Amino acid sequence: MPSSRATLIEVAKLAGTSKTSVSRYFGEEHDRLSPSLKRRIAQAAGTLGYHPNQMARGLKGGHSKLIGMLVADIRNPFSVAITHGVEQACRQYGYSLVVCNTDNDPEQERQHLDLLGAYQVEGLVVNASGSPEHQLHTIMSQGTPIVLLDRDVDHVEAEVVGLDNHLAVDMALEHLCAQGYQAVLYVSEAPEQSSTRQRRLSRFHQAAELRGLHHATLLLTTEDGTASQQMLSDFLADHQQHACAVLCGNGNATLAVTALFQQLGLTLGKTGLMGIDELDWCALVPPGITTLGQPTDAIGKAAIECLMHRIAPHISAMPTTVSFAPGLIERGSTLR
């Protein structure tokens, strides 16, 4: 039976040729071999079940053909969707993607950055959970290009590719105002470790003030949801003379608030509900939850194009857009 760990030397021996010829056959000098020699090598490799170690060959030539990706929370629906977009774009350029999940843990982030460095990735897409500026500076100083995804990192000069957060909040409030809502509660996960959450929260206060809306903020925690339920109830009671709506800062917040609506017996639409980030289940909760969908495939493609322009500028130009507009998906949860 053919060995699953056949070596190049074994292929050369069976083919009756040299190790150098076999190496040429599997490398860029394939055409230098005669047709008969190529047939012998191919037959020997097939008999032995030999496959060249592409990683070793790439590292020897200085090209691993790997792109690294650091994800803050792989369970977040946005992370899943954006990773798909990044992987598709990598494939188009002939690269493979190595994904590391940090679970929003800065220590895990540091360890994974060391790991990706050991793999000698040719470029790095970073959805940061902490402030790994020192490690990123080290990686960049070694010639590895970096693009930041969705979140920036202080003192790191790199393209930041993601949603136009100011525009997203403005679009959401414009929609809610047009539907006649006068008081809006903004619900977000804790913003400390995410520049995106910070920007959306800050813009919400500015934009709500400009529009003369009654507004407040609810920050979710990992503790018992009783406090969140009470804060939502209090907001509705304090503004019972106004049409009230809840705007969720991301998909996780939308899921949490939907559960709160069910617990409190609130009617979607009478009390408005809108989320930033489209989720598959939002269309399934009657009468449907209005969302702002992110063009995740386009964002992922732009991130890889930024890297490819640094790695091989002759095959990829810099993308013309790195800040993307969301798309309004209007459903019954904001129809009064």
XYZ file of C-alpha atoms in Angstrom:
336
model
C 0.000 0.000 0.000
C 1.275 3.517 -0.733
C 2.663 5.340 2.277
C 0.900 8.543 3.356
C 4.303 9.878 4.337
C 6.304 9.080 1.246
C 9.381 11.248 0.805
C 10.826 13.011 -2.184
C 13.844 10.657 -2.051
C 11.562 7.617 -2.280
C 9.846 9.086 -5.335
C 13.228 9.739 -6.959
C 14.372 6.159 -6.282
C 11.208 4.614 -7.730
C 11.320 6.905 -10.769
C 15.007 6.133 -11.342
C 16.072 9.763 -11.218
C 17.614 12.309 -8.884
C 16.100 14.165 -5.962
C 16.775 17.418 -7.844
C 14.693 16.299 -10.824
C 11.748 15.410 -8.574
C 12.042 18.770 -6.850
C 11.993 20.483 -10.246
C 8.937 18.481 -11.281
C 6.943 19.805 -8.313
C 8.390 23.302 -8.582
C 8.672 26.145 -11.044
C 11.227 24.292 -13.235
C 8.735 21.620 -14.295
C 9.143 22.436 -17.995
C 12.891 21.773 -17.930
C 12.269 18.015 -17.640
C 11.726 15.715 -20.574
C 8.214 14.317 -21.180
C 9.340 10.767 -20.418
C 10.970 11.811 -17.113
C 7.870 13.736 -16.085
C 5.739 10.662 -16.765
C 8.030 8.469 -14.613
C 7.975 10.935 -11.727
C 4.193 11.349 -11.917
C 3.730 7.565 -11.910
C 6.105 7.097 -8.975
C 4.419 9.882 -6.953
C 1.014 8.345 -7.651
C 2.157 4.880 -6.632
C 3.605 6.148 -3.362
C 0.811 8.624 -2.670
C 3.364 11.418 -2.458
C 2.222 15.040 -2.041
C 4.774 17.849 -1.681
C 4.785 19.885 1.521
C 3.548 23.182 0.122
C 4.149 24.977 3.429
C 7.807 23.972 3.495
C 8.252 24.842 -0.169
C 6.625 28.217 0.344
C 8.729 29.088 3.369
C 11.901 28.033 1.541
C 11.015 30.420 -1.259
C 9.927 33.155 1.140
C 6.228 32.845 0.283
C 3.906 30.962 2.624
C 0.769 31.873 0.594
C -0.969 32.334 3.946
C -3.004 35.278 5.221
C -3.605 35.470 8.959
C -6.814 36.743 10.510
C -7.377 37.674 14.130
C -11.053 37.694 15.173
C -12.255 39.217 18.450
C -15.276 36.919 18.854
C -15.939 34.123 16.369
C -19.417 33.594 17.866
C -20.523 37.056 16.795
C -22.620 36.764 13.597
C -20.712 39.702 12.116
C -17.421 37.846 12.633
C -18.775 34.745 10.908
C -20.020 36.726 7.921
C -16.895 38.861 7.565
C -14.594 35.822 7.833
C -16.476 34.263 4.941
C -15.902 37.405 2.870
C -12.189 37.486 3.725
C -11.737 33.786 2.911
C -13.457 34.159 -0.454
C -11.184 37.050 -1.375
C -8.069 35.135 -0.272
C -9.066 32.227 -2.495
C -9.379 34.524 -5.503
C -5.746 35.531 -5.064
C -4.526 31.969 -4.468
C -3.973 32.392 -0.719
C -5.170 30.344 2.239
C -6.574 31.860 5.428
C -5.497 31.051 9.000
C -8.098 32.264 11.520
C -7.450 32.764 15.243
C -10.237 33.638 17.706
C -9.309 35.698 20.782
C -12.665 35.582 22.635
C -12.093 39.279 23.430
C -9.165 38.255 25.644
C -6.061 40.472 25.235
C -3.794 37.670 26.472
C -5.173 35.268 23.875
C -4.681 38.028 21.330
C -0.981 38.317 22.185
C -0.499 34.541 21.977
C -2.265 34.280 18.635
C -0.213 37.113 17.161
C 2.942 35.222 18.142
C 1.507 32.083 16.540
C 0.649 33.841 13.284
C 4.153 35.282 13.211
C 5.573 31.770 13.526
C 3.480 30.681 10.516
C 5.136 33.507 8.554
C 1.854 34.803 7.180
C 2.309 37.197 4.282
C -0.371 39.584 5.530
C -2.574 40.034 8.564
C -6.226 41.077 9.011
C -6.795 42.223 12.598
C -10.161 42.573 14.334
C -8.641 43.698 17.622
C -10.024 42.935 21.066
C -7.365 44.800 23.038
C -4.547 47.209 22.235
C -1.800 45.047 20.694
C 0.036 48.042 19.260
C 3.511 46.833 20.340
C 3.140 43.444 18.667
C 1.594 44.947 15.549
C 4.473 47.418 15.265
C 6.907 44.504 15.523
C 5.086 42.552 12.808
C 4.942 45.597 10.531
C 8.638 46.338 11.078
C 9.383 42.842 9.716
C 7.679 43.758 6.456
C 4.312 42.070 7.024
C 1.425 44.311 5.933
C -1.557 44.726 8.260
C -5.120 45.883 7.748
C -7.438 46.637 10.670
C -10.965 45.286 10.402
C -13.918 47.141 11.954
C -11.859 48.402 14.905
C -8.794 50.645 14.969
C -5.785 50.325 17.269
C -4.171 53.416 18.788
C -0.856 54.463 17.243
C -0.998 51.810 14.500
C -0.856 53.318 11.021
C -2.879 50.921 8.873
C -6.028 50.993 6.773
C -9.211 50.470 8.795
C -11.843 48.677 6.709
C -15.433 48.448 7.878
C -18.814 50.085 8.226
C -19.311 53.860 8.168
C -20.525 53.976 11.774
C -21.649 57.607 11.769
C -23.698 57.032 8.643
C -25.231 53.860 10.105
C -26.457 55.634 13.248
C -27.737 58.580 11.210
C -29.633 56.256 8.849
C -31.173 54.388 11.786
C -32.403 57.545 13.508
C -33.669 59.028 10.240
C -35.723 55.883 9.704
C -37.108 55.867 13.256
C -37.991 59.572 13.073
C -39.725 59.038 9.738
C -41.835 56.317 11.367
C -42.929 58.736 14.094
C -40.837 57.530 17.038
C -39.958 60.333 19.445
C -37.953 58.564 22.169
C -35.101 56.147 21.446
C -33.195 53.880 23.811
C -29.777 52.846 22.479
C -28.610 49.398 23.612
C -24.972 48.368 23.317
C -22.474 45.915 24.671
C -19.755 47.435 26.865
C -17.816 49.830 24.609
C -14.439 49.877 26.361
C -12.645 47.312 24.166
C -14.218 48.300 20.846
C -13.620 51.543 18.985
C -16.651 50.692 16.814
C -18.997 50.549 19.814
C -17.513 53.777 21.124
C -18.093 55.570 17.820
C -21.664 54.345 17.448
C -22.525 55.281 21.026
C -20.983 58.748 20.714
C -22.693 59.391 17.402
C -26.026 58.242 18.796
C -25.973 60.930 21.500
C -24.933 63.618 18.998
C -27.490 62.615 16.362
C -30.352 62.169 18.842
C -29.701 65.640 20.253
C -29.665 67.151 16.762
C -33.034 65.581 15.994
C -34.614 66.604 19.293
C -35.253 63.012 20.336
C -35.701 61.898 23.922
C -32.911 59.396 24.374
C -31.010 57.219 26.829
C -28.482 54.379 26.796
C -28.544 50.824 28.116
C -25.222 48.975 28.335
C -25.575 45.205 28.482
C -23.539 43.099 30.884
C -22.865 39.380 31.195
C -24.716 39.332 34.511
C -28.374 38.506 35.131
C -30.624 40.318 32.635
C -33.020 41.496 35.347
C -31.298 44.890 35.508
C -31.569 45.332 31.719
C -35.236 44.389 31.822
C -35.857 46.956 34.550
C -34.014 49.701 32.670
C -36.046 49.040 29.521
C -39.272 49.091 31.539
C -38.260 52.341 33.220
C -37.446 53.986 29.897
C -40.850 53.070 28.468
C -42.624 54.250 31.635
C -40.730 57.554 31.663
C -41.700 58.222 28.026
C -45.170 56.682 27.875
C -46.529 59.869 26.345
C -44.151 59.403 23.387
C -43.767 56.738 20.717
C -40.729 54.732 21.892
C -38.184 52.672 19.987
C -35.043 50.716 20.816
C -31.954 50.879 18.583
C -29.467 48.025 19.055
C -25.786 48.691 18.413
C -24.959 45.242 17.022
C -26.333 41.750 16.475
C -25.707 40.514 20.009
C -27.614 43.483 21.412
C -30.502 42.831 19.004
C -30.770 39.246 20.237
C -30.721 40.334 23.896
C -33.349 43.030 23.375
C -35.622 40.707 21.407
C -35.608 38.393 24.421
C -36.443 41.363 26.690
C -39.374 42.314 24.453
C -40.748 38.783 24.773
C -40.281 38.748 28.540
C -42.112 42.071 28.906
C -44.830 41.194 26.403
C -44.068 44.216 24.212
C -45.624 44.440 20.752
C -43.089 44.957 17.963
C -43.950 48.093 16.073
C -45.968 49.695 18.841
C -42.621 49.744 20.586
C -40.100 50.027 17.773
C -37.072 47.761 17.488
C -34.176 48.191 15.081
C -30.704 46.653 14.930
C -27.378 47.450 13.309
C -26.266 44.164 11.635
C -28.568 41.874 9.704
C -29.110 38.422 11.243
C -30.788 35.457 9.565
C -33.408 35.112 12.297
C -34.517 38.759 12.158
C -36.886 37.939 9.298
C -38.394 35.054 11.278
C -39.613 36.948 14.359
C -43.086 38.251 13.429
C -43.531 40.865 12.025
C -39.811 40.912 11.245
C -37.085 43.089 12.777
C -35.804 46.102 10.859
C -32.017 46.103 10.486
C -29.105 47.818 8.798
C -27.193 45.119 6.935
C -23.449 45.343 6.470
C -21.938 44.433 3.069
C -19.658 41.873 4.703
C -18.398 40.286 1.484
C -17.422 43.695 0.101
C -15.708 44.621 3.384
C -13.778 41.334 3.421
C -12.731 41.790 -0.198
C -11.535 45.338 0.458
C -9.462 44.174 3.435
C -7.678 41.577 1.310
C -7.201 44.001 -1.570
C -5.426 46.351 0.849
C -3.053 43.535 1.804
C -2.556 42.332 -1.762
C -1.621 45.841 -2.854
C 1.167 45.764 -0.256
C 2.215 42.176 -1.031
C 1.965 42.264 -4.828
C 1.020 45.726 -6.130
C 1.249 44.494 -9.712
C -1.825 42.253 -9.259
C -4.031 44.432 -7.023
C -4.777 48.122 -6.727
C -5.803 49.759 -3.480
C -9.594 49.583 -3.038
C -11.413 52.829 -3.691
C -13.600 52.354 -0.598
C -12.669 51.204 2.904
C -15.676 52.711 4.735
C -18.954 51.150 3.647
C -22.578 52.262 3.845
C -25.143 49.855 5.334
C -28.353 48.839 3.621
C -31.747 49.426 5.249
C -33.857 46.250 5.547
C -37.248 47.531 6.627
C -39.631 45.160 8.417
C -42.628 45.333 10.708
C -40.797 46.062 13.961
C -40.606 49.757 13.029
C -44.028 50.131 11.426
C -46.415 51.707 13.934
